[in-house]
Short mmCIF file of C-alpha atoms in Angstrom, two decimals:
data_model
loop_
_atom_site.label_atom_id
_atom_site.label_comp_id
_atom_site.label_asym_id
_atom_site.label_seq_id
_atom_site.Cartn_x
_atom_site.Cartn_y
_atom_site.Cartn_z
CA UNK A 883 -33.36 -13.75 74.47
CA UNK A 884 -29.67 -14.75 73.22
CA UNK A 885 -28.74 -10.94 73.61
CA UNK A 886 -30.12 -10.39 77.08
CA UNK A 887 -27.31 -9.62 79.72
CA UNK A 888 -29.06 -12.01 82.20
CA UNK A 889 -28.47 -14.33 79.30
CA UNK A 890 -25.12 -13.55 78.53
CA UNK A 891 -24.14 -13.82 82.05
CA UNK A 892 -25.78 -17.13 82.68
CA UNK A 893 -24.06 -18.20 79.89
CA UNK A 894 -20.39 -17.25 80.82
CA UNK A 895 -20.74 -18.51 84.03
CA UNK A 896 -21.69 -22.42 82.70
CA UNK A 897 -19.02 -22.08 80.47
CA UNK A 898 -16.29 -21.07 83.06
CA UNK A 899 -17.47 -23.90 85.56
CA UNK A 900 -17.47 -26.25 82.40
CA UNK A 901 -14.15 -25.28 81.14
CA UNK A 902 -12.66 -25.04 84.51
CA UNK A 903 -14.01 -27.98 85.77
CA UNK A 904 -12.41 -30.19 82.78
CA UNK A 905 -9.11 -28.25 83.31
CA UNK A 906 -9.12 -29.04 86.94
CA UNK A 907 -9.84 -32.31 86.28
CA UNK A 908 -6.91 -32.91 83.88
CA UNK A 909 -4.59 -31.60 86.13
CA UNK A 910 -5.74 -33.89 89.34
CA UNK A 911 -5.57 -36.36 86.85
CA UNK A 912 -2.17 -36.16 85.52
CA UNK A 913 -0.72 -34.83 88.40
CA UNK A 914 1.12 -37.76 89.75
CA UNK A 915 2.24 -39.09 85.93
CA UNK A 916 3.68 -35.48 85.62
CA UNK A 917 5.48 -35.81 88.99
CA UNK A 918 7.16 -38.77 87.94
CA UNK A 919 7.98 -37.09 84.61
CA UNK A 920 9.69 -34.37 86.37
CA UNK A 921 11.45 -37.07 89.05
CA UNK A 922 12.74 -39.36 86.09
CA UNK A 923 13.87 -36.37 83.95
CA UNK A 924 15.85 -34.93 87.34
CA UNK A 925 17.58 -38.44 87.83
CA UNK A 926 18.43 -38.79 84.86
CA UNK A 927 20.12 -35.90 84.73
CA UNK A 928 22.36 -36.26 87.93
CA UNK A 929 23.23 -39.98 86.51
CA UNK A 930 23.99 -38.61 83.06
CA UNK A 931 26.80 -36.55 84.84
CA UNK A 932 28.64 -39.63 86.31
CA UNK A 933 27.86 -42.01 83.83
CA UNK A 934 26.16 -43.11 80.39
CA UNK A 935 22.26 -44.23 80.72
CA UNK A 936 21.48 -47.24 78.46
CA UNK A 937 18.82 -46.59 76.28
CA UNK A 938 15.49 -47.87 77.69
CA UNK A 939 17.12 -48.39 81.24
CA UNK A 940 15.05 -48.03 84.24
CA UNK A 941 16.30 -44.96 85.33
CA UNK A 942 14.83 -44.85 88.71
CA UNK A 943 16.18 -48.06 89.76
CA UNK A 944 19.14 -47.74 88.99
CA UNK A 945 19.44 -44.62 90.95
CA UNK A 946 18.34 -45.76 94.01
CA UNK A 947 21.21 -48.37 93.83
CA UNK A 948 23.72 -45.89 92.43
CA UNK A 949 23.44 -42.68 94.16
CA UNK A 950 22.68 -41.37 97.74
CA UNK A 951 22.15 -37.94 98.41
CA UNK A 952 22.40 -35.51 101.24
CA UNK A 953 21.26 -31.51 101.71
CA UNK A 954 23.98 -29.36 103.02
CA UNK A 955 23.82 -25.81 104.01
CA UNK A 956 25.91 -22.66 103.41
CA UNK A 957 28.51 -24.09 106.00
CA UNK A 958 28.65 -27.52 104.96
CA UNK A 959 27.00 -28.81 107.21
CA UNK A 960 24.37 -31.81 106.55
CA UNK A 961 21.03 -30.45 107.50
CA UNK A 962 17.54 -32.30 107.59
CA UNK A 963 14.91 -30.04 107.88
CA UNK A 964 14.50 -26.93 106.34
CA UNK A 965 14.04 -23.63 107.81
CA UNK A 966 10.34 -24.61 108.58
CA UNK A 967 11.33 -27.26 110.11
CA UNK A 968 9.92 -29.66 107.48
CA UNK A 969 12.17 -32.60 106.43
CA UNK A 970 14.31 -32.11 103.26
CA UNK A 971 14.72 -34.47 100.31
CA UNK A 972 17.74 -33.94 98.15
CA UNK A 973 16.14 -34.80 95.15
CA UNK A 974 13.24 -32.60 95.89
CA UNK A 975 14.86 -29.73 96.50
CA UNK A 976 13.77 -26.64 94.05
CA UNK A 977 17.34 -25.52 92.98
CA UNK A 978 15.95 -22.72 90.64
CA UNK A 979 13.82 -21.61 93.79
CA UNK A 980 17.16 -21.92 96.01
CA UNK A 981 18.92 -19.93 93.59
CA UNK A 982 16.30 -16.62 94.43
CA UNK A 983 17.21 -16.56 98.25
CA UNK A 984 20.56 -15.07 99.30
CA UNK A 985 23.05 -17.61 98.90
CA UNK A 986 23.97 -18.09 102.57
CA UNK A 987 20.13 -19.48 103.56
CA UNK A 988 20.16 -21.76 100.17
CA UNK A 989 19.94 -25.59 100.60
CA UNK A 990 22.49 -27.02 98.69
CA UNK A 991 21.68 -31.12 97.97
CA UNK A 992 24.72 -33.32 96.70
CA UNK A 993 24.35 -36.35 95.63
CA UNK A 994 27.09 -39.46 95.74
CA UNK A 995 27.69 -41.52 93.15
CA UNK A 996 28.56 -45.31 94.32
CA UNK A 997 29.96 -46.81 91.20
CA UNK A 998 28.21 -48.52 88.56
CA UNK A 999 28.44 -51.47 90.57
CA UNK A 1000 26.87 -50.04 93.33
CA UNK A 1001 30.27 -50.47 95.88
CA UNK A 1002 30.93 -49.36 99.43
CA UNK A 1003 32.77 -46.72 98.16
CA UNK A 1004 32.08 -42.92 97.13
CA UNK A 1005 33.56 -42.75 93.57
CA UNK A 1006 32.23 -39.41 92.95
CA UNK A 1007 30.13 -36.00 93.96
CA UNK A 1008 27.52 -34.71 92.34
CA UNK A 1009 26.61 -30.91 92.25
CA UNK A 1010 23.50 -29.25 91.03
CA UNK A 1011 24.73 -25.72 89.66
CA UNK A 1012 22.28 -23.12 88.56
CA UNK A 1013 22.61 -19.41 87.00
CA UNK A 1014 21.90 -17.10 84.24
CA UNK A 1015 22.45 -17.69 80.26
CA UNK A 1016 21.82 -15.41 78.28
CA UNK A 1017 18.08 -14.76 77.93
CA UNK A 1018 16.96 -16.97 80.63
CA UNK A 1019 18.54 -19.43 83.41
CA UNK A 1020 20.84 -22.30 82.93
CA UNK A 1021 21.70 -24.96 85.10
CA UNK A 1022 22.92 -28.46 84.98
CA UNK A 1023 25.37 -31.13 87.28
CA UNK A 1024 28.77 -31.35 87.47
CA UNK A 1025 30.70 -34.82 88.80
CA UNK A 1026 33.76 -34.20 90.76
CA UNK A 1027 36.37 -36.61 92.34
CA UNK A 1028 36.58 -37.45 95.42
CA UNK A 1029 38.21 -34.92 96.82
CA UNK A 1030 35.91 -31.95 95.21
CA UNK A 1031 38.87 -30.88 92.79
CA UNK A 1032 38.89 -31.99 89.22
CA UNK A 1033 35.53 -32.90 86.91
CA UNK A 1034 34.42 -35.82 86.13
CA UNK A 1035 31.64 -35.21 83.80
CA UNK A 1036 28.71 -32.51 83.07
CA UNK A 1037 25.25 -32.19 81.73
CA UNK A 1038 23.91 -28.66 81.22
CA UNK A 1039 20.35 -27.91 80.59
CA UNK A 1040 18.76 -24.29 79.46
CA UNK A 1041 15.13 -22.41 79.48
CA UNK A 1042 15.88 -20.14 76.41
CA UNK A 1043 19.18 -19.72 74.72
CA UNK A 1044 19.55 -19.44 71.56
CA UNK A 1045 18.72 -22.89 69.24
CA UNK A 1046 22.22 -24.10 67.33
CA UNK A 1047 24.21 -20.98 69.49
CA UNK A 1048 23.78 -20.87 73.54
CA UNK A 1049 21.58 -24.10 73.50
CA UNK A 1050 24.40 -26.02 72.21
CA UNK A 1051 25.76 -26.52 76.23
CA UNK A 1052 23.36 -29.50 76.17
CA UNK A 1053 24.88 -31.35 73.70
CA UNK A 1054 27.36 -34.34 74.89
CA UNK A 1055 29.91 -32.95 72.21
CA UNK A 1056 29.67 -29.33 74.40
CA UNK A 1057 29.57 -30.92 77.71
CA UNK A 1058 32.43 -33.54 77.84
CA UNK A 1059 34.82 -30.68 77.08
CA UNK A 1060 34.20 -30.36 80.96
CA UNK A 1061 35.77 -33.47 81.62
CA UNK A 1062 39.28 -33.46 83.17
CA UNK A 1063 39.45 -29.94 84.12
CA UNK A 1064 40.86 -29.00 87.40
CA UNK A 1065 39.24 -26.20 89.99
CA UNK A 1066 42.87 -25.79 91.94
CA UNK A 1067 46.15 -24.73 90.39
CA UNK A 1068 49.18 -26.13 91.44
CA UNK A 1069 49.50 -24.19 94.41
CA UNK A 1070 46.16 -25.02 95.76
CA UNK A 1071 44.58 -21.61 94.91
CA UNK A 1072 41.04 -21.50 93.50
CA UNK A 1073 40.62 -20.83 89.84
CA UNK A 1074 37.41 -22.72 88.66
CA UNK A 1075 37.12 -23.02 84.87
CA UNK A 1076 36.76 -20.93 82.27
CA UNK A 1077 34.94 -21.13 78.89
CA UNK A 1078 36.60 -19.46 76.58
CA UNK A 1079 35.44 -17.21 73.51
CA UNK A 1080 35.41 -18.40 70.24
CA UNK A 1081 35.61 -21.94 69.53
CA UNK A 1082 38.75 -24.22 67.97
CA UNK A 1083 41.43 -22.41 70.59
CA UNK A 1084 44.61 -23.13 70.42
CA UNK A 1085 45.91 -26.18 72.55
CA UNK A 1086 48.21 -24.17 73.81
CA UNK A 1087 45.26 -21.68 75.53
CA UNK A 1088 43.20 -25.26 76.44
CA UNK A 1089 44.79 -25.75 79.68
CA UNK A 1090 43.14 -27.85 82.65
CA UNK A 1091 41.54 -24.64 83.98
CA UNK A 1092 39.91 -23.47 80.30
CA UNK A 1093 37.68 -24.81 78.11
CA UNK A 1094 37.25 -24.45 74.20
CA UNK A 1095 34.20 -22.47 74.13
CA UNK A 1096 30.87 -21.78 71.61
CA UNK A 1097 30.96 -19.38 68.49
CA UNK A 1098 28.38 -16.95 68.18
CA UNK A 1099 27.44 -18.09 72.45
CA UNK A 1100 30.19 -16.21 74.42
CA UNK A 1101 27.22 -14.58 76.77
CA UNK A 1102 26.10 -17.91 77.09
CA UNK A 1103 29.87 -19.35 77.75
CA UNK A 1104 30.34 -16.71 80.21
CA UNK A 1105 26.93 -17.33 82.23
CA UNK A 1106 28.47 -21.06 82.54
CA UNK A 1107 31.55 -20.07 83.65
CA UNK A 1108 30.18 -18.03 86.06
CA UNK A 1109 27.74 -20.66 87.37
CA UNK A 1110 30.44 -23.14 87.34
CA UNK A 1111 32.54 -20.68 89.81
CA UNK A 1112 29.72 -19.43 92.09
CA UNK A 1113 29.14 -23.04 92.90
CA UNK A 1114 32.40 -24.72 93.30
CA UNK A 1115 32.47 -21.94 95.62
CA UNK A 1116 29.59 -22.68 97.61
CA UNK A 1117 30.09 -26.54 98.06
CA UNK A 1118 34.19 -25.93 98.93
CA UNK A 1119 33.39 -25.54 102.99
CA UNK A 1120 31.89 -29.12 102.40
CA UNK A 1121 34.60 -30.77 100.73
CA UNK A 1122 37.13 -29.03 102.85
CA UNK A 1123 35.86 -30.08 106.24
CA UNK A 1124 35.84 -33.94 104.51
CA UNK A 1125 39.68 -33.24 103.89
CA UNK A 1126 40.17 -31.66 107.32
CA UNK A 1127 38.50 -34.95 108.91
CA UNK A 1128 40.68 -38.01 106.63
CA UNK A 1129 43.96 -35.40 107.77
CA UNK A 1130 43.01 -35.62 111.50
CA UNK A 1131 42.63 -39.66 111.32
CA UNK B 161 -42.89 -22.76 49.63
CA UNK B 162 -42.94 -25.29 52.45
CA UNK B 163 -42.42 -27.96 50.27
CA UNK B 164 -39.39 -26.45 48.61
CA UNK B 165 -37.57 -25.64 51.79
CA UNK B 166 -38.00 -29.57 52.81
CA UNK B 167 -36.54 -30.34 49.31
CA UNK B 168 -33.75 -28.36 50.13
CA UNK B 169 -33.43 -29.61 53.32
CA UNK B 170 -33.01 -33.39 52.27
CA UNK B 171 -30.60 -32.39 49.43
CA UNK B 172 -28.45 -31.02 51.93
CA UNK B 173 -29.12 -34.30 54.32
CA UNK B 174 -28.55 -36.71 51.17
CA UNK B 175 -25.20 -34.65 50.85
CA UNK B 176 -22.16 -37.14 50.64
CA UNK B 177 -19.81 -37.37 53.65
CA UNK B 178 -16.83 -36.62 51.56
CA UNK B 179 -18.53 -34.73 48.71
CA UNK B 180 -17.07 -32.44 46.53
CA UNK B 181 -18.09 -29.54 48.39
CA UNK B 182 -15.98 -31.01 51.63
CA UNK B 183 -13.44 -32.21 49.99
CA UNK B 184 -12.82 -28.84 48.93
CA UNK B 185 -12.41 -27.74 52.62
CA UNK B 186 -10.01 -29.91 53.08
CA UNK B 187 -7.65 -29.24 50.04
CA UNK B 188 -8.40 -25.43 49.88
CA UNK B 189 -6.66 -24.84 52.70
CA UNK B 190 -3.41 -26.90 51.14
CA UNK B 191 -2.58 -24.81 48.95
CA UNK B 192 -5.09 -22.19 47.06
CA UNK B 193 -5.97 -20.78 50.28
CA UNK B 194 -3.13 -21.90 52.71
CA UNK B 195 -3.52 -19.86 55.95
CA UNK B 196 0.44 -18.87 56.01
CA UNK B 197 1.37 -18.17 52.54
CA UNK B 198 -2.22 -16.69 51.39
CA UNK B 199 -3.90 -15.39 54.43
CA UNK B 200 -0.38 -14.89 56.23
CA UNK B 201 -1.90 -15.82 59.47
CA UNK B 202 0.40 -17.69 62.15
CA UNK B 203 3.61 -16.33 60.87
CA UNK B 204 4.68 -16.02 64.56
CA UNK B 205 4.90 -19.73 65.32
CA UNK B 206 6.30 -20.55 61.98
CA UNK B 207 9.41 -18.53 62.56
CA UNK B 208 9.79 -19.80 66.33
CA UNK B 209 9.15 -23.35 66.15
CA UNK B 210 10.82 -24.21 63.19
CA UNK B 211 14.62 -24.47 63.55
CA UNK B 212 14.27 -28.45 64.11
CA UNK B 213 11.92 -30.81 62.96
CA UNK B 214 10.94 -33.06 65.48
CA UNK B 215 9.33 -29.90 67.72
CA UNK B 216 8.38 -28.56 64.82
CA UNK B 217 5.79 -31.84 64.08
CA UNK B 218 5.18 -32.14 67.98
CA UNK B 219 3.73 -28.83 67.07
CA UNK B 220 2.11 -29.76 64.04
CA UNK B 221 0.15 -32.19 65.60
CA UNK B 222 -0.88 -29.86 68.73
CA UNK B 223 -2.03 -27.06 66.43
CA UNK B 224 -4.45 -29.48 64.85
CA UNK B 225 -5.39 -31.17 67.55
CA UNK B 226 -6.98 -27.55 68.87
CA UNK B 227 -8.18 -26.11 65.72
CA UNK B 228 -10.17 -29.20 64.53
CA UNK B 229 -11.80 -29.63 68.20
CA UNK B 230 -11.89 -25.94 68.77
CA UNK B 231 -14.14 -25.83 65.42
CA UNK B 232 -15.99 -28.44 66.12
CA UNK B 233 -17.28 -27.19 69.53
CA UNK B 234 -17.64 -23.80 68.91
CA UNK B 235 -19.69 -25.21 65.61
CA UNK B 236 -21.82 -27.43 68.31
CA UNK B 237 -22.55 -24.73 70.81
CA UNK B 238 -22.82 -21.83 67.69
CA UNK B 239 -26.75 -21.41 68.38
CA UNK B 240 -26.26 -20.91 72.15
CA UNK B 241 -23.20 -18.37 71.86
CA UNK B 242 -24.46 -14.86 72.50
CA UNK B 243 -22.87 -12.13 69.78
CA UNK B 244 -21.93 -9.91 71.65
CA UNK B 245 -19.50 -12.37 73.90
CA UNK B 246 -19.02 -15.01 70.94
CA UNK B 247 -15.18 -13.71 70.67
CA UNK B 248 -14.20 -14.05 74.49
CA UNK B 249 -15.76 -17.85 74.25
CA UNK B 250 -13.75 -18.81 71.44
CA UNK B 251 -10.88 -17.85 73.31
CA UNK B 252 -12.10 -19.66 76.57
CA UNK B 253 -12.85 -23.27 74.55
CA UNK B 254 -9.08 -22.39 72.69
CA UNK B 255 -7.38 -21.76 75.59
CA UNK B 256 -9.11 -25.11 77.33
CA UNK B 257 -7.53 -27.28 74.33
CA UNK B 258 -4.39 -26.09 74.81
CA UNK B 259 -3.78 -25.95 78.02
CA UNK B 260 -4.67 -29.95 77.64
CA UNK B 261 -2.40 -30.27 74.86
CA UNK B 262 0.60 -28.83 77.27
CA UNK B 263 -0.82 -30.74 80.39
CA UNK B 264 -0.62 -33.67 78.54
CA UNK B 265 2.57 -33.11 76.83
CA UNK B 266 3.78 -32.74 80.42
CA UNK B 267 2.77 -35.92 81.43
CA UNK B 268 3.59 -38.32 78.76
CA UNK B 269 6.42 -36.36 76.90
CA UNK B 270 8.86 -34.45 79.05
CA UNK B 271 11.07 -33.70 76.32
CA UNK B 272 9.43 -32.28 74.08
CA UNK B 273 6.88 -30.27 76.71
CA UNK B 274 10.32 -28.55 78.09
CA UNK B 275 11.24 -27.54 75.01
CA UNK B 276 8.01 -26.34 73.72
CA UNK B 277 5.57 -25.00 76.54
CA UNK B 278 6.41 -21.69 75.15
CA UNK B 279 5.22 -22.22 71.96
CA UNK B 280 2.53 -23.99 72.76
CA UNK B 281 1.08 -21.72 75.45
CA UNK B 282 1.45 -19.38 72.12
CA UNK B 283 -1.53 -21.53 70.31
CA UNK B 284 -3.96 -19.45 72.01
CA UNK B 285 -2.91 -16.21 69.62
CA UNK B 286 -2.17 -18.10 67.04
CA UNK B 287 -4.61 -16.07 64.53
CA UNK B 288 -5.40 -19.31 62.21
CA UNK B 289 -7.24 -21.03 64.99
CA UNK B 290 -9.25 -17.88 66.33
CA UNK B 291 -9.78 -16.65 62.26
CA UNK B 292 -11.54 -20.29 61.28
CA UNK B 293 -13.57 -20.18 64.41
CA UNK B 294 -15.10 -16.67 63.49
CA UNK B 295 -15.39 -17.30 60.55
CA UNK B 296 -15.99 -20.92 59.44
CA UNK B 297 -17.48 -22.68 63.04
CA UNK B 298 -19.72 -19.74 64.01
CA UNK B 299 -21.80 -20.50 60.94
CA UNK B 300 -21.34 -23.97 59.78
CA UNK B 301 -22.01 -27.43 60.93
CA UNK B 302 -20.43 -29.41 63.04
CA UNK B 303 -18.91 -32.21 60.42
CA UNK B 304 -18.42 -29.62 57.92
CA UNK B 305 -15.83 -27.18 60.84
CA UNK B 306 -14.01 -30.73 61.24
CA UNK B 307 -13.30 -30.55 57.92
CA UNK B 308 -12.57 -27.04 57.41
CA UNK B 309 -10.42 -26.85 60.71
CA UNK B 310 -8.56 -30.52 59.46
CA UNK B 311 -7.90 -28.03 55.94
CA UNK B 312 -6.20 -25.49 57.71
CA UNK B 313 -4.55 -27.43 60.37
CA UNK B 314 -2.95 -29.41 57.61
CA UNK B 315 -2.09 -26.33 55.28
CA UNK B 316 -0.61 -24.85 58.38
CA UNK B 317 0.95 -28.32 59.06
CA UNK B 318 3.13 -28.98 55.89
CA UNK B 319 4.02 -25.01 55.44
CA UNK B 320 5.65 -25.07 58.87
CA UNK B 321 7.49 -28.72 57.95
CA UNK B 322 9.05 -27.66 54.88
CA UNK B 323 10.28 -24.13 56.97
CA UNK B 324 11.70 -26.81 59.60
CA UNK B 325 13.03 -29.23 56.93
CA UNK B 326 15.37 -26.65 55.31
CA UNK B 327 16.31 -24.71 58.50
CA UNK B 328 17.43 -28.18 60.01
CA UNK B 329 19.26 -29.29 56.85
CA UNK B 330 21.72 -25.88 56.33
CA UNK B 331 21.34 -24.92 60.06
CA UNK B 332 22.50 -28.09 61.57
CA UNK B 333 23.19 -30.04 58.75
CA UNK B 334 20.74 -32.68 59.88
CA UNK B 335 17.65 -34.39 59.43
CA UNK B 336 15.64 -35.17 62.49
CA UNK B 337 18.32 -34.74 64.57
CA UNK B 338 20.54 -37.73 61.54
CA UNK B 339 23.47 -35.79 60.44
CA UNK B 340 23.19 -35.81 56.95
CA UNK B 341 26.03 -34.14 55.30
CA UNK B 342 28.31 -36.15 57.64
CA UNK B 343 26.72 -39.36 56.39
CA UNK B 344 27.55 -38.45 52.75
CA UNK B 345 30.99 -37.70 53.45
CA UNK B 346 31.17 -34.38 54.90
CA UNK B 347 33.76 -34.52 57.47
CA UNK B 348 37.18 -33.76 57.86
CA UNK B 349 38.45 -37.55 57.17
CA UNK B 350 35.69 -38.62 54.96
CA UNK B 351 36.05 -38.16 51.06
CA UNK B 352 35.24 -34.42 50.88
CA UNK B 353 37.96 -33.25 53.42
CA UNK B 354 35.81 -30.83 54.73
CA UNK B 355 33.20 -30.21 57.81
CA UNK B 356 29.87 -29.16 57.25
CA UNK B 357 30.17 -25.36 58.24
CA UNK B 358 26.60 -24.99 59.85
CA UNK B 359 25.07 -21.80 58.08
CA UNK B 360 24.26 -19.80 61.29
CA UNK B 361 21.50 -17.57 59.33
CA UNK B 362 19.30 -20.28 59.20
CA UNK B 363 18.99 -20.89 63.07
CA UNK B 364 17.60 -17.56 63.32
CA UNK B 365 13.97 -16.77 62.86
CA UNK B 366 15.37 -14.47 60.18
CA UNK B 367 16.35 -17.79 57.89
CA UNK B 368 12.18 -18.81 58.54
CA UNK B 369 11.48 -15.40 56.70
CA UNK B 370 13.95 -15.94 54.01
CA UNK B 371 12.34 -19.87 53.71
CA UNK B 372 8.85 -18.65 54.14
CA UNK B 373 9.66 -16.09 51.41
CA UNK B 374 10.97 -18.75 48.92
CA UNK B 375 8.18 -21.19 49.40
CA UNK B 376 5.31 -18.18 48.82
CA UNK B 377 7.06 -16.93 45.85
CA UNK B 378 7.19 -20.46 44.18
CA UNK B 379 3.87 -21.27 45.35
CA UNK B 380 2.25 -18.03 43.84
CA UNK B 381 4.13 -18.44 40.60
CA UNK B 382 2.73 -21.53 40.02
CA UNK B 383 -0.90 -21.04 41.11
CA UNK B 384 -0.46 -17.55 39.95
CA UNK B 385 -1.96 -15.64 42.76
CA UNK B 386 -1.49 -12.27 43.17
CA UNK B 387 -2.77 -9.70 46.33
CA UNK B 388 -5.76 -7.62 45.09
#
């Protein structure tokens, strides 16, 4: 009886609906504590660029009084709705997904950082960058001034690089080296910012365009200077047409 | 004859809840029969999990979550499992557990499910769980495949821990993530004049193999095992 196929099939099938049932289950279940694991782990992010997070702070609330966001496209341009025509929610936008399309039909969100205080005023940008380490994709955000042109702070987050090597860009020690670096020379030309090989440089090679970088992690240093420079790149038409509009008044 | 089997049969009933017998299945596992150093099962997740502690007991605690429940109902459902299918349904029920484990890690502890739904995903080959089920749960009851899978869960448990303790400690020169050699002085301004150089080896899963190594070669001198 136990070895009969009708048995045996009878069998697998109870156990699939059992077993699938339970996981299907779990999953409705959880669903919307996971989505608010994902949501708090994003926002915390983007205000760990700008600023430091108390411990135990409600990071939600203070983001909605902190930061306002906006989705741009390859132009600069603030758009809405996606190309579906369904509305568009900075915070919700997929970068890693973005980052698969060509770059000129990507959605780019930026988000605004209003002071701890909460002002009137915009005291800084916030960019979502995204790219390739070295065995898997990195990404993070980057603060910038006002005037898209120097950064203010960085977080970096990975999928697979290397433990105590490549992983090391999400440690604070790592990541405020960003601070302070400039994306212009002196002459208003584009540069971005380098991460350098090797780590302990020279001052003298530590300008305000490079940045000391990680031993044994130059593939990984190169994938973030490489993300770093895509980006700047992509969210310049933004921050130029803001420049072009406080010239005209 | 009838009479003896009853006998028998209450002996076995009358059996202790923590008798010598189970106790054994518990401890066995520890150290005389530990399924990493002895049966050299699981040597996969050993070497990837272990460069930090805290993951490395996040795991600890997910591996024995699924091998004592795994065992358990595989040892309740062990009449009803057809032979010839019995290996695809051990994978189904460990599969099921972990793919809790994750969704719940997911849910409750972001953290720690970011950096280790890889590894955890990886449960389902780990070759400790599947080798207890076919070979303990298949034929035992279902108190006694607690036990057993508790034995090996923990003897997997403590193996993995002591990998992750020394791995942390000359790889990052920390304790859970607490900086040890720079509390005792080793920094540049601190007493010793020196930073703690990092010793890159031991990030790499080739530092697990030279830990694992250590630990089975003082283990078997002591207990004096050797391979037949």
């Amino acid at each position: 009886m136990r070895q009969s196929n009708l048995y045996v099939i009878l069998f697998s099938a109870i156990l699939t609906i059992v077993l699938g049932g339970l996981l299907a289950a779990t999953s409705v279940g959880l669903g919307p504590i996971q989505a608010k694991s994902v949501e708090l782990d994003t926002k915390g992010q983007i205000l760990a660029a700008v600023m430091e997070v108390p411990e135990g702070a409600d990071v939600l609330a203070l983001y909605d009084k902190v930061i306002k966001s906006e989705v741009l496209n390859y132009k600069g341009e603030t758009v809405t709705t996606d190309a579906d025509g369904n509305k568009v929610v900075a915070e919700k936008v997929e970068i890693g997904k973005q980052f698969k399309k060509p770059a000129e039909d990507r959605l780019y969100p930026i988000f605004k950082f209003y002071g701890e205080e909460a002002t009137d005023e915009i005291k800084s940008y916030i960019l979502p960058v995204y790219g390739n380490g070295l065995w898997d994709n990195i990404w993070g955000y980057i603060a910038l001034n006002t005037k898209g042109t120097e950064i203010e702070g960085a977080v970096f987050a990975h999928a697979g690089e290397t433990p105590g090597l490549g992983a090391r860009i999400t440690s604070e020690e790592v990541q405020s080296r960003f601070a302070g670096k400039e994306l212009y020379n002196e002459q208003g030309e584009f540069v971005s910012v380098e991460m350098l090989k090797g780590e302990n440089n020279p001052p003298s090679k530590l300008d305000e365009h490079h940045v000391d970088g990680m031993s044994g992690a130059t593939l990984t240093g190169n994938g973030v200077t490489d993300m770093l420079r895509n980006y700047f790149k992509y969210y310049q038409p933004y921050f130029n047409k803001k420049e072009g509009a406080t010239a005209a008044l | 004859m009838s009479t003896e089997t009853v006998e028998k049969k209450e002996v076995k009933e009358s059996e202790s809840l923590l008798s010598k017998r189970r106790k054994n299945l518990v401890k066995d596992p520890l150290s005389d029969d530990n399924p990493i150093t002895i049966q050299v099962l699981g040597i996969c997740s050993a070497l990837a999990v272990t460069t930090q502690m805290k993951p490395t007991m996040v795991m600890s605690i997910a591996v024995i979550f699924v091998i004592v429940f795994s065992n358990l109902t595989i040892s309740l459902m062990r009449k009803l499992v057809p032979g010839r299918v019995r290996i695809i349904v051990q994978l189904a029920v460990i599969a099921t557990l972990v793919t809790l484990v994750n969704e719940v890690l997911k849910a409750f502890a972001f953290d720690m499910y970011k950096e280790l739904s890889v590894f955890v995903g990886l449960i389902i080959t780990n070759c400790i769980v599947m080798g207890r089920l076919e070979a303990f749960a298949m034929g035992n009851k279902p108190y006694d495949s607690v036990l057993d899978g508790l034995g090996s869960g923990l003897g997997y448990a403590w193996i993995i821990l002591a990998v992750a303790f020394f791995r942390e400690l000359f790889g990052s020169g920390a304790i859970f993530g607490f900086k040890v050699f720079e509390a005792i002085g080793f920094t540049a301004d601190g007493w010793i004049g020196l930073d703690y150089q990092a010793n890159g080896l031991m990030v790499t899963p080739v530092g697990a193999f030279f830990i694992l190594g250590l630990i089975i070669w003082v283990q078997r001198n002591k207990t004096g095992y050797v391979e037949h």
